[in-house]
mmCIF file of N, CA, C and O in Angstrom:
data_model
loop_
_atom_site.group_PDB
_atom_site.id
_atom_site.type_symbol
_atom_site.label_atom_id
_atom_site.label_comp_id
_atom_site.label_asym_id
_atom_site.label_seq_id
_atom_site.Cartn_x
_atom_site.Cartn_y
_atom_site.Cartn_z
ATOM 1 N N MET A 1 -4.161 -9.694 -3.334
ATOM 2 C CA MET A 1 -3.659 -8.804 -4.364
ATOM 3 C C MET A 1 -4.495 -7.530 -4.352
ATOM 4 O O MET A 1 -5.710 -7.590 -4.249
ATOM 5 N N VAL A 2 -3.812 -6.403 -4.441
ATOM 6 C CA VAL A 2 -4.486 -5.118 -4.583
ATOM 7 C C VAL A 2 -4.124 -4.549 -5.954
ATOM 8 O O VAL A 2 -3.036 -4.799 -6.468
ATOM 9 N N SER A 3 -5.046 -3.808 -6.536
ATOM 10 C CA SER A 3 -4.771 -3.192 -7.839
ATOM 11 C C SER A 3 -5.380 -1.797 -7.850
ATOM 12 O O SER A 3 -6.270 -1.477 -7.061
ATOM 13 N N TRP A 4 -4.891 -0.948 -8.760
ATOM 14 C CA TRP A 4 -5.309 0.445 -8.806
ATOM 15 C C TRP A 4 -5.061 0.994 -10.206
ATOM 16 O O TRP A 4 -4.411 0.384 -11.031
ATOM 17 N N SER A 5 -5.558 2.198 -10.443
ATOM 18 C CA SER A 5 -5.316 2.922 -11.697
ATOM 19 C C SER A 5 -4.212 3.935 -11.462
ATOM 20 O O SER A 5 -4.118 4.523 -10.378
ATOM 21 N N SER A 6 -3.394 4.160 -12.469
ATOM 22 C CA SER A 6 -2.294 5.117 -12.350
ATOM 23 C C SER A 6 -2.812 6.543 -12.297
ATOM 24 O O SER A 6 -3.770 6.887 -12.985
ATOM 25 N N PRO A 7 -2.172 7.415 -11.493
ATOM 26 C CA PRO A 7 -2.548 8.828 -11.494
ATOM 27 C C PRO A 7 -2.055 9.514 -12.769
ATOM 28 O O PRO A 7 -1.182 8.998 -13.467
ATOM 29 N N VAL A 8 -2.602 10.675 -13.033
ATOM 30 C CA VAL A 8 -2.215 11.435 -14.227
ATOM 31 C C VAL A 8 -0.877 12.149 -14.013
ATOM 32 O O VAL A 8 -0.050 12.211 -14.915
ATOM 33 N N ALA A 9 -0.658 12.663 -12.827
ATOM 34 C CA ALA A 9 0.562 13.429 -12.525
ATOM 35 C C ALA A 9 1.785 12.503 -12.494
ATOM 36 O O ALA A 9 1.680 11.345 -12.104
ATOM 37 N N PRO A 10 2.952 13.024 -12.891
ATOM 38 C CA PRO A 10 4.170 12.202 -12.828
ATOM 39 C C PRO A 10 4.601 11.959 -11.378
ATOM 40 O O PRO A 10 4.377 12.799 -10.509
ATOM 41 N N PHE A 11 5.221 10.812 -11.132
ATOM 42 C CA PHE A 11 5.695 10.456 -9.801
ATOM 43 C C PHE A 11 6.798 9.419 -9.930
ATOM 44 O O PHE A 11 7.026 8.861 -10.998
ATOM 45 N N ASP A 12 7.493 9.150 -8.820
ATOM 46 C CA ASP A 12 8.639 8.242 -8.839
ATOM 47 C C ASP A 12 8.274 6.790 -8.541
ATOM 48 O O ASP A 12 8.767 5.880 -9.191
ATOM 49 N N TYR A 13 7.427 6.569 -7.535
ATOM 50 C CA TYR A 13 7.050 5.210 -7.152
ATOM 51 C C TYR A 13 5.813 5.252 -6.257
ATOM 52 O O TYR A 13 5.382 6.314 -5.825
ATOM 53 N N TYR A 14 5.247 4.062 -6.019
ATOM 54 C CA TYR A 14 4.133 3.903 -5.088
ATOM 55 C C TYR A 14 4.660 3.367 -3.762
ATOM 56 O O TYR A 14 5.682 2.698 -3.717
ATOM 57 N N ARG A 15 3.918 3.616 -2.701
ATOM 58 C CA ARG A 15 4.163 2.960 -1.419
ATOM 59 C C ARG A 15 2.870 2.264 -1.010
ATOM 60 O O ARG A 15 1.827 2.903 -0.880
ATOM 61 N N VAL A 16 2.953 0.956 -0.842
ATOM 62 C CA VAL A 16 1.833 0.158 -0.353
ATOM 63 C C VAL A 16 2.127 -0.170 1.111
ATOM 64 O O VAL A 16 3.191 -0.704 1.423
ATOM 65 N N SER A 17 1.206 0.165 1.995
ATOM 66 C CA SER A 17 1.373 -0.107 3.425
ATOM 67 C C SER A 17 0.202 -0.952 3.899
ATOM 68 O O SER A 17 -0.925 -0.814 3.404
ATOM 69 N N TYR A 18 0.465 -1.812 4.871
ATOM 70 C CA TYR A 18 -0.599 -2.667 5.390
ATOM 71 C C TYR A 18 -0.279 -3.063 6.825
ATOM 72 O O TYR A 18 0.875 -3.170 7.216
ATOM 73 N N ARG A 19 -1.364 -3.241 7.608
ATOM 74 C CA ARG A 19 -1.212 -3.658 9.000
ATOM 75 C C ARG A 19 -2.532 -4.213 9.499
ATOM 76 O O ARG A 19 -3.606 -3.807 9.034
ATOM 77 N N PRO A 20 -2.464 -5.139 10.465
ATOM 78 C CA PRO A 20 -3.703 -5.597 11.096
ATOM 79 C C PRO A 20 -4.349 -4.428 11.836
ATOM 80 O O PRO A 20 -3.651 -3.613 12.438
ATOM 81 N N THR A 21 -5.662 -4.341 11.804
ATOM 82 C CA THR A 21 -6.329 -3.206 12.444
ATOM 83 C C THR A 21 -6.335 -3.325 13.959
ATOM 84 O O THR A 21 -6.383 -2.312 14.652
ATOM 85 N N GLN A 22 -6.314 -4.528 14.511
ATOM 86 C CA GLN A 22 -6.368 -4.697 15.964
ATOM 87 C C GLN A 22 -5.041 -4.354 16.620
ATOM 88 O O GLN A 22 -4.976 -3.550 17.531
ATOM 89 N N VAL A 23 -3.987 -5.003 16.234
ATOM 90 C CA VAL A 23 -2.663 -4.766 16.802
ATOM 91 C C VAL A 23 -1.642 -5.304 15.811
ATOM 92 O O VAL A 23 -1.868 -6.297 15.144
ATOM 93 N N GLY A 24 -0.556 -4.625 15.684
ATOM 94 C CA GLY A 24 0.469 -5.094 14.757
ATOM 95 C C GLY A 24 1.251 -3.961 14.169
ATOM 96 O O GLY A 24 0.844 -2.808 14.221
ATOM 97 N N ARG A 25 2.371 -4.326 13.615
ATOM 98 C CA ARG A 25 3.243 -3.306 13.047
ATOM 99 C C ARG A 25 2.839 -2.983 11.612
ATOM 100 O O ARG A 25 2.247 -3.801 10.913
ATOM 101 N N LEU A 26 3.187 -1.803 11.198
ATOM 102 C CA LEU A 26 2.926 -1.351 9.841
ATOM 103 C C LEU A 26 4.049 -1.847 8.943
ATOM 104 O O LEU A 26 5.224 -1.625 9.228
ATOM 105 N N ASP A 27 3.691 -2.556 7.891
ATOM 106 C CA ASP A 27 4.650 -2.984 6.880
ATOM 107 C C ASP A 27 4.398 -2.165 5.626
ATOM 108 O O ASP A 27 3.263 -1.793 5.336
ATOM 109 N N SER A 28 5.449 -1.872 4.890
ATOM 110 C CA SER A 28 5.258 -1.152 3.634
ATOM 111 C C SER A 28 6.248 -1.662 2.603
ATOM 112 O O SER A 28 7.309 -2.192 2.938
ATOM 113 N N SER A 29 5.860 -1.498 1.361
ATOM 114 C CA SER A 29 6.693 -1.914 0.234
ATOM 115 C C SER A 29 6.705 -0.804 -0.795
ATOM 116 O O SER A 29 5.695 -0.133 -1.017
ATOM 117 N N VAL A 30 7.851 -0.628 -1.422
ATOM 118 C CA VAL A 30 7.989 0.315 -2.534
ATOM 119 C C VAL A 30 7.681 -0.449 -3.816
ATOM 120 O O VAL A 30 8.190 -1.545 -4.030
ATOM 121 N N VAL A 31 6.838 0.149 -4.648
ATOM 122 C CA VAL A 31 6.397 -0.485 -5.885
ATOM 123 C C VAL A 31 6.737 0.456 -7.042
ATOM 124 O O VAL A 31 6.449 1.655 -6.965
ATOM 125 N N PRO A 32 7.340 -0.066 -8.111
ATOM 126 C CA PRO A 32 7.691 0.791 -9.261
ATOM 127 C C PRO A 32 6.471 1.513 -9.844
ATOM 128 O O PRO A 32 5.348 0.999 -9.782
ATOM 129 N N ASN A 33 6.707 2.672 -10.418
ATOM 130 C CA ASN A 33 5.597 3.471 -10.958
ATOM 131 C C ASN A 33 4.969 2.864 -12.212
ATOM 132 O O ASN A 33 3.945 3.344 -12.677
ATOM 133 N N THR A 34 5.533 1.815 -12.752
ATOM 134 C CA THR A 34 4.985 1.148 -13.936
ATOM 135 C C THR A 34 4.030 0.017 -13.568
ATOM 136 O O THR A 34 3.409 -0.572 -14.444
ATOM 137 N N VAL A 35 3.900 -0.279 -12.286
ATOM 138 C CA VAL A 35 3.096 -1.405 -11.809
ATOM 139 C C VAL A 35 1.773 -0.884 -11.265
ATOM 140 O O VAL A 35 1.729 0.176 -10.646
ATOM 141 N N THR A 36 0.675 -1.627 -11.494
ATOM 142 C CA THR A 36 -0.624 -1.223 -10.954
ATOM 143 C C THR A 36 -1.293 -2.347 -10.165
ATOM 144 O O THR A 36 -2.503 -2.352 -9.992
ATOM 145 N N GLU A 37 -0.499 -3.306 -9.710
ATOM 146 C CA GLU A 37 -1.013 -4.325 -8.809
ATOM 147 C C GLU A 37 0.122 -4.862 -7.954
ATOM 148 O O GLU A 37 1.291 -4.797 -8.343
ATOM 149 N N PHE A 38 -0.238 -5.339 -6.764
ATOM 150 C CA PHE A 38 0.759 -5.807 -5.820
ATOM 151 C C PHE A 38 0.154 -6.923 -4.984
ATOM 152 O O PHE A 38 -0.975 -6.800 -4.504
ATOM 153 N N THR A 39 0.897 -7.997 -4.799
ATOM 154 C CA THR A 39 0.441 -9.113 -3.978
ATOM 155 C C THR A 39 1.058 -9.007 -2.589
ATOM 156 O O THR A 39 2.279 -8.948 -2.453
ATOM 157 N N ILE A 40 0.207 -8.942 -1.596
ATOM 158 C CA ILE A 40 0.657 -8.884 -0.209
ATOM 159 C C ILE A 40 0.717 -10.316 0.315
ATOM 160 O O ILE A 40 -0.261 -11.060 0.206
ATOM 161 N N THR A 41 1.845 -10.685 0.869
ATOM 162 C CA THR A 41 2.029 -12.053 1.353
ATOM 163 C C THR A 41 2.190 -12.066 2.868
ATOM 164 O O THR A 41 2.328 -11.020 3.502
ATOM 165 N N ARG A 42 2.181 -13.250 3.431
ATOM 166 C CA ARG A 42 2.377 -13.493 4.866
ATOM 167 C C ARG A 42 1.329 -12.792 5.729
ATOM 168 O O ARG A 42 1.645 -12.207 6.769
ATOM 169 N N LEU A 43 0.077 -12.850 5.293
ATOM 170 C CA LEU A 43 -1.014 -12.306 6.093
ATOM 171 C C LEU A 43 -1.583 -13.397 6.986
ATOM 172 O O LEU A 43 -1.544 -14.574 6.646
ATOM 173 N N TYR A 44 -2.120 -12.998 8.130
ATOM 174 C CA TYR A 44 -2.740 -13.941 9.055
ATOM 175 C C TYR A 44 -4.176 -14.223 8.624
ATOM 176 O O TYR A 44 -4.881 -13.315 8.178
ATOM 177 N N PRO A 45 -4.638 -15.462 8.796
ATOM 178 C CA PRO A 45 -6.037 -15.768 8.459
ATOM 179 C C PRO A 45 -6.990 -15.120 9.472
ATOM 180 O O PRO A 45 -6.608 -14.823 10.611
ATOM 181 N N ALA A 46 -8.219 -14.924 9.035
ATOM 182 C CA ALA A 46 -9.293 -14.382 9.884
ATOM 183 C C ALA A 46 -8.880 -13.086 10.576
ATOM 184 O O ALA A 46 -9.130 -12.885 11.762
ATOM 185 N N THR A 47 -8.242 -12.205 9.839
ATOM 186 C CA THR A 47 -7.733 -10.950 10.382
ATOM 187 C C THR A 47 -8.166 -9.791 9.488
ATOM 188 O O THR A 47 -8.148 -9.904 8.268
ATOM 189 N N GLU A 48 -8.537 -8.676 10.104
ATOM 190 C CA GLU A 48 -8.862 -7.469 9.346
ATOM 191 C C GLU A 48 -7.582 -6.657 9.154
ATOM 192 O O GLU A 48 -6.834 -6.450 10.103
ATOM 193 N N TYR A 49 -7.350 -6.203 7.929
ATOM 194 C CA TYR A 49 -6.181 -5.398 7.600
ATOM 195 C C TYR A 49 -6.598 -4.063 7.024
ATOM 196 O O TYR A 49 -7.596 -3.969 6.305
ATOM 197 N N GLU A 50 -5.803 -3.042 7.332
ATOM 198 C CA GLU A 50 -5.917 -1.755 6.663
ATOM 199 C C GLU A 50 -4.805 -1.699 5.628
ATOM 200 O O GLU A 50 -3.633 -1.876 5.965
ATOM 201 N N ILE A 51 -5.176 -1.490 4.385
ATOM 202 C CA ILE A 51 -4.211 -1.393 3.289
ATOM 203 C C ILE A 51 -4.297 0.012 2.720
ATOM 204 O O ILE A 51 -5.391 0.518 2.456
ATOM 205 N N SER A 52 -3.152 0.653 2.554
ATOM 206 C CA SER A 52 -3.141 2.005 1.992
ATOM 207 C C SER A 52 -2.129 2.094 0.852
ATOM 208 O O SER A 52 -1.180 1.314 0.770
ATOM 209 N N LEU A 53 -2.364 3.056 -0.009
ATOM 210 C CA LEU A 53 -1.532 3.274 -1.186
ATOM 211 C C LEU A 53 -1.365 4.761 -1.394
ATOM 212 O O LEU A 53 -2.321 5.533 -1.234
ATOM 213 N N ASN A 54 -0.160 5.183 -1.713
ATOM 214 C CA ASN A 54 0.058 6.557 -2.134
ATOM 215 C C ASN A 54 1.210 6.596 -3.127
ATOM 216 O O ASN A 54 1.971 5.641 -3.262
ATOM 217 N N SER A 55 1.311 7.687 -3.839
ATOM 218 C CA SER A 55 2.408 7.863 -4.787
ATOM 219 C C SER A 55 3.405 8.858 -4.190
ATOM 220 O O SER A 55 3.045 9.716 -3.389
ATOM 221 N N VAL A 56 4.663 8.702 -4.595
ATOM 222 C CA VAL A 56 5.745 9.515 -4.046
ATOM 223 C C VAL A 56 6.528 10.128 -5.196
ATOM 224 O O VAL A 56 6.856 9.449 -6.183
ATOM 225 N N ARG A 57 6.826 11.411 -5.053
ATOM 226 C CA ARG A 57 7.673 12.113 -6.024
ATOM 227 C C ARG A 57 8.686 12.932 -5.229
ATOM 228 O O ARG A 57 8.309 13.896 -4.553
ATOM 229 N N GLY A 58 9.935 12.510 -5.280
ATOM 230 C CA GLY A 58 10.954 13.183 -4.485
ATOM 231 C C GLY A 58 10.641 13.028 -3.012
ATOM 232 O O GLY A 58 10.498 11.926 -2.507
ATOM 233 N N ARG A 59 10.487 14.165 -2.326
ATOM 234 C CA ARG A 59 10.137 14.134 -0.891
ATOM 235 C C ARG A 59 8.652 14.351 -0.651
ATOM 236 O O ARG A 59 8.200 14.382 0.487
ATOM 237 N N GLU A 60 7.899 14.521 -1.719
ATOM 238 C CA GLU A 60 6.461 14.775 -1.580
ATOM 239 C C GLU A 60 5.683 13.485 -1.774
ATOM 240 O O GLU A 60 6.048 12.643 -2.581
ATOM 241 N N GLU A 61 4.602 13.360 -0.986
ATOM 242 C CA GLU A 61 3.745 12.192 -1.074
ATOM 243 C C GLU A 61 2.304 12.623 -1.297
ATOM 244 O O GLU A 61 1.866 13.641 -0.761
ATOM 245 N N SER A 62 1.586 11.842 -2.081
ATOM 246 C CA SER A 62 0.169 12.113 -2.286
ATOM 247 C C SER A 62 -0.606 11.712 -1.030
ATOM 248 O O SER A 62 -0.070 11.060 -0.122
ATOM 249 N N GLU A 63 -1.874 12.075 -0.989
ATOM 250 C CA GLU A 63 -2.739 11.582 0.072
ATOM 251 C C GLU A 63 -2.872 10.078 -0.091
ATOM 252 O O GLU A 63 -2.840 9.553 -1.209
ATOM 253 N N ARG A 64 -3.036 9.395 1.002
ATOM 254 C CA ARG A 64 -3.188 7.938 0.968
ATOM 255 C C ARG A 64 -4.646 7.577 0.686
ATOM 256 O O ARG A 64 -5.555 8.244 1.164
ATOM 257 N N ILE A 65 -4.812 6.511 -0.079
ATOM 258 C CA ILE A 65 -6.136 5.905 -0.190
ATOM 259 C C ILE A 65 -6.082 4.631 0.657
ATOM 260 O O ILE A 65 -5.042 3.954 0.703
ATOM 261 N N CYS A 66 -7.146 4.346 1.359
ATOM 262 C CA CYS A 66 -7.152 3.212 2.293
ATOM 263 C C CYS A 66 -8.382 2.338 2.075
ATOM 264 O O CYS A 66 -9.430 2.828 1.663
ATOM 265 N N THR A 67 -8.238 1.074 2.409
ATOM 266 C CA THR A 67 -9.345 0.144 2.413
ATOM 267 C C THR A 67 -9.139 -0.866 3.533
ATOM 268 O O THR A 67 -7.999 -1.097 3.958
ATOM 269 N N LEU A 68 -10.217 -1.418 4.014
ATOM 270 C CA LEU A 68 -10.158 -2.479 5.013
ATOM 271 C C LEU A 68 -10.553 -3.786 4.337
ATOM 272 O O LEU A 68 -11.523 -3.825 3.578
ATOM 273 N N VAL A 69 -9.795 -4.839 4.607
ATOM 274 C CA VAL A 69 -10.074 -6.151 4.036
ATOM 275 C C VAL A 69 -9.958 -7.210 5.128
ATOM 276 O O VAL A 69 -9.267 -7.022 6.115
ATOM 277 N N HIS A 70 -10.647 -8.326 4.924
ATOM 278 C CA HIS A 70 -10.569 -9.470 5.838
ATOM 279 C C HIS A 70 -9.959 -10.647 5.108
ATOM 280 O O HIS A 70 -10.264 -10.890 3.940
ATOM 281 N N THR A 71 -9.083 -11.352 5.796
ATOM 282 C CA THR A 71 -8.501 -12.573 5.219
ATOM 283 C C THR A 71 -9.306 -13.762 5.687
ATOM 284 O O THR A 71 -10.093 -13.672 6.612
#
């Protein structure tokens, strides 16, 4: 599960993206702007993942924040 604080500026939704750092495809999910946590499922054990989050308003996107985690 990842969690975050809401930004001050108005926006339409969040995009949570995640992928294994070694090799793998990028998966992403759209999350409503009223939510501040998201559970990522179907992860591989003993794997490092890059997880990123940004907010979207219309066609504009904020800068992504990223973190690396190990399962």
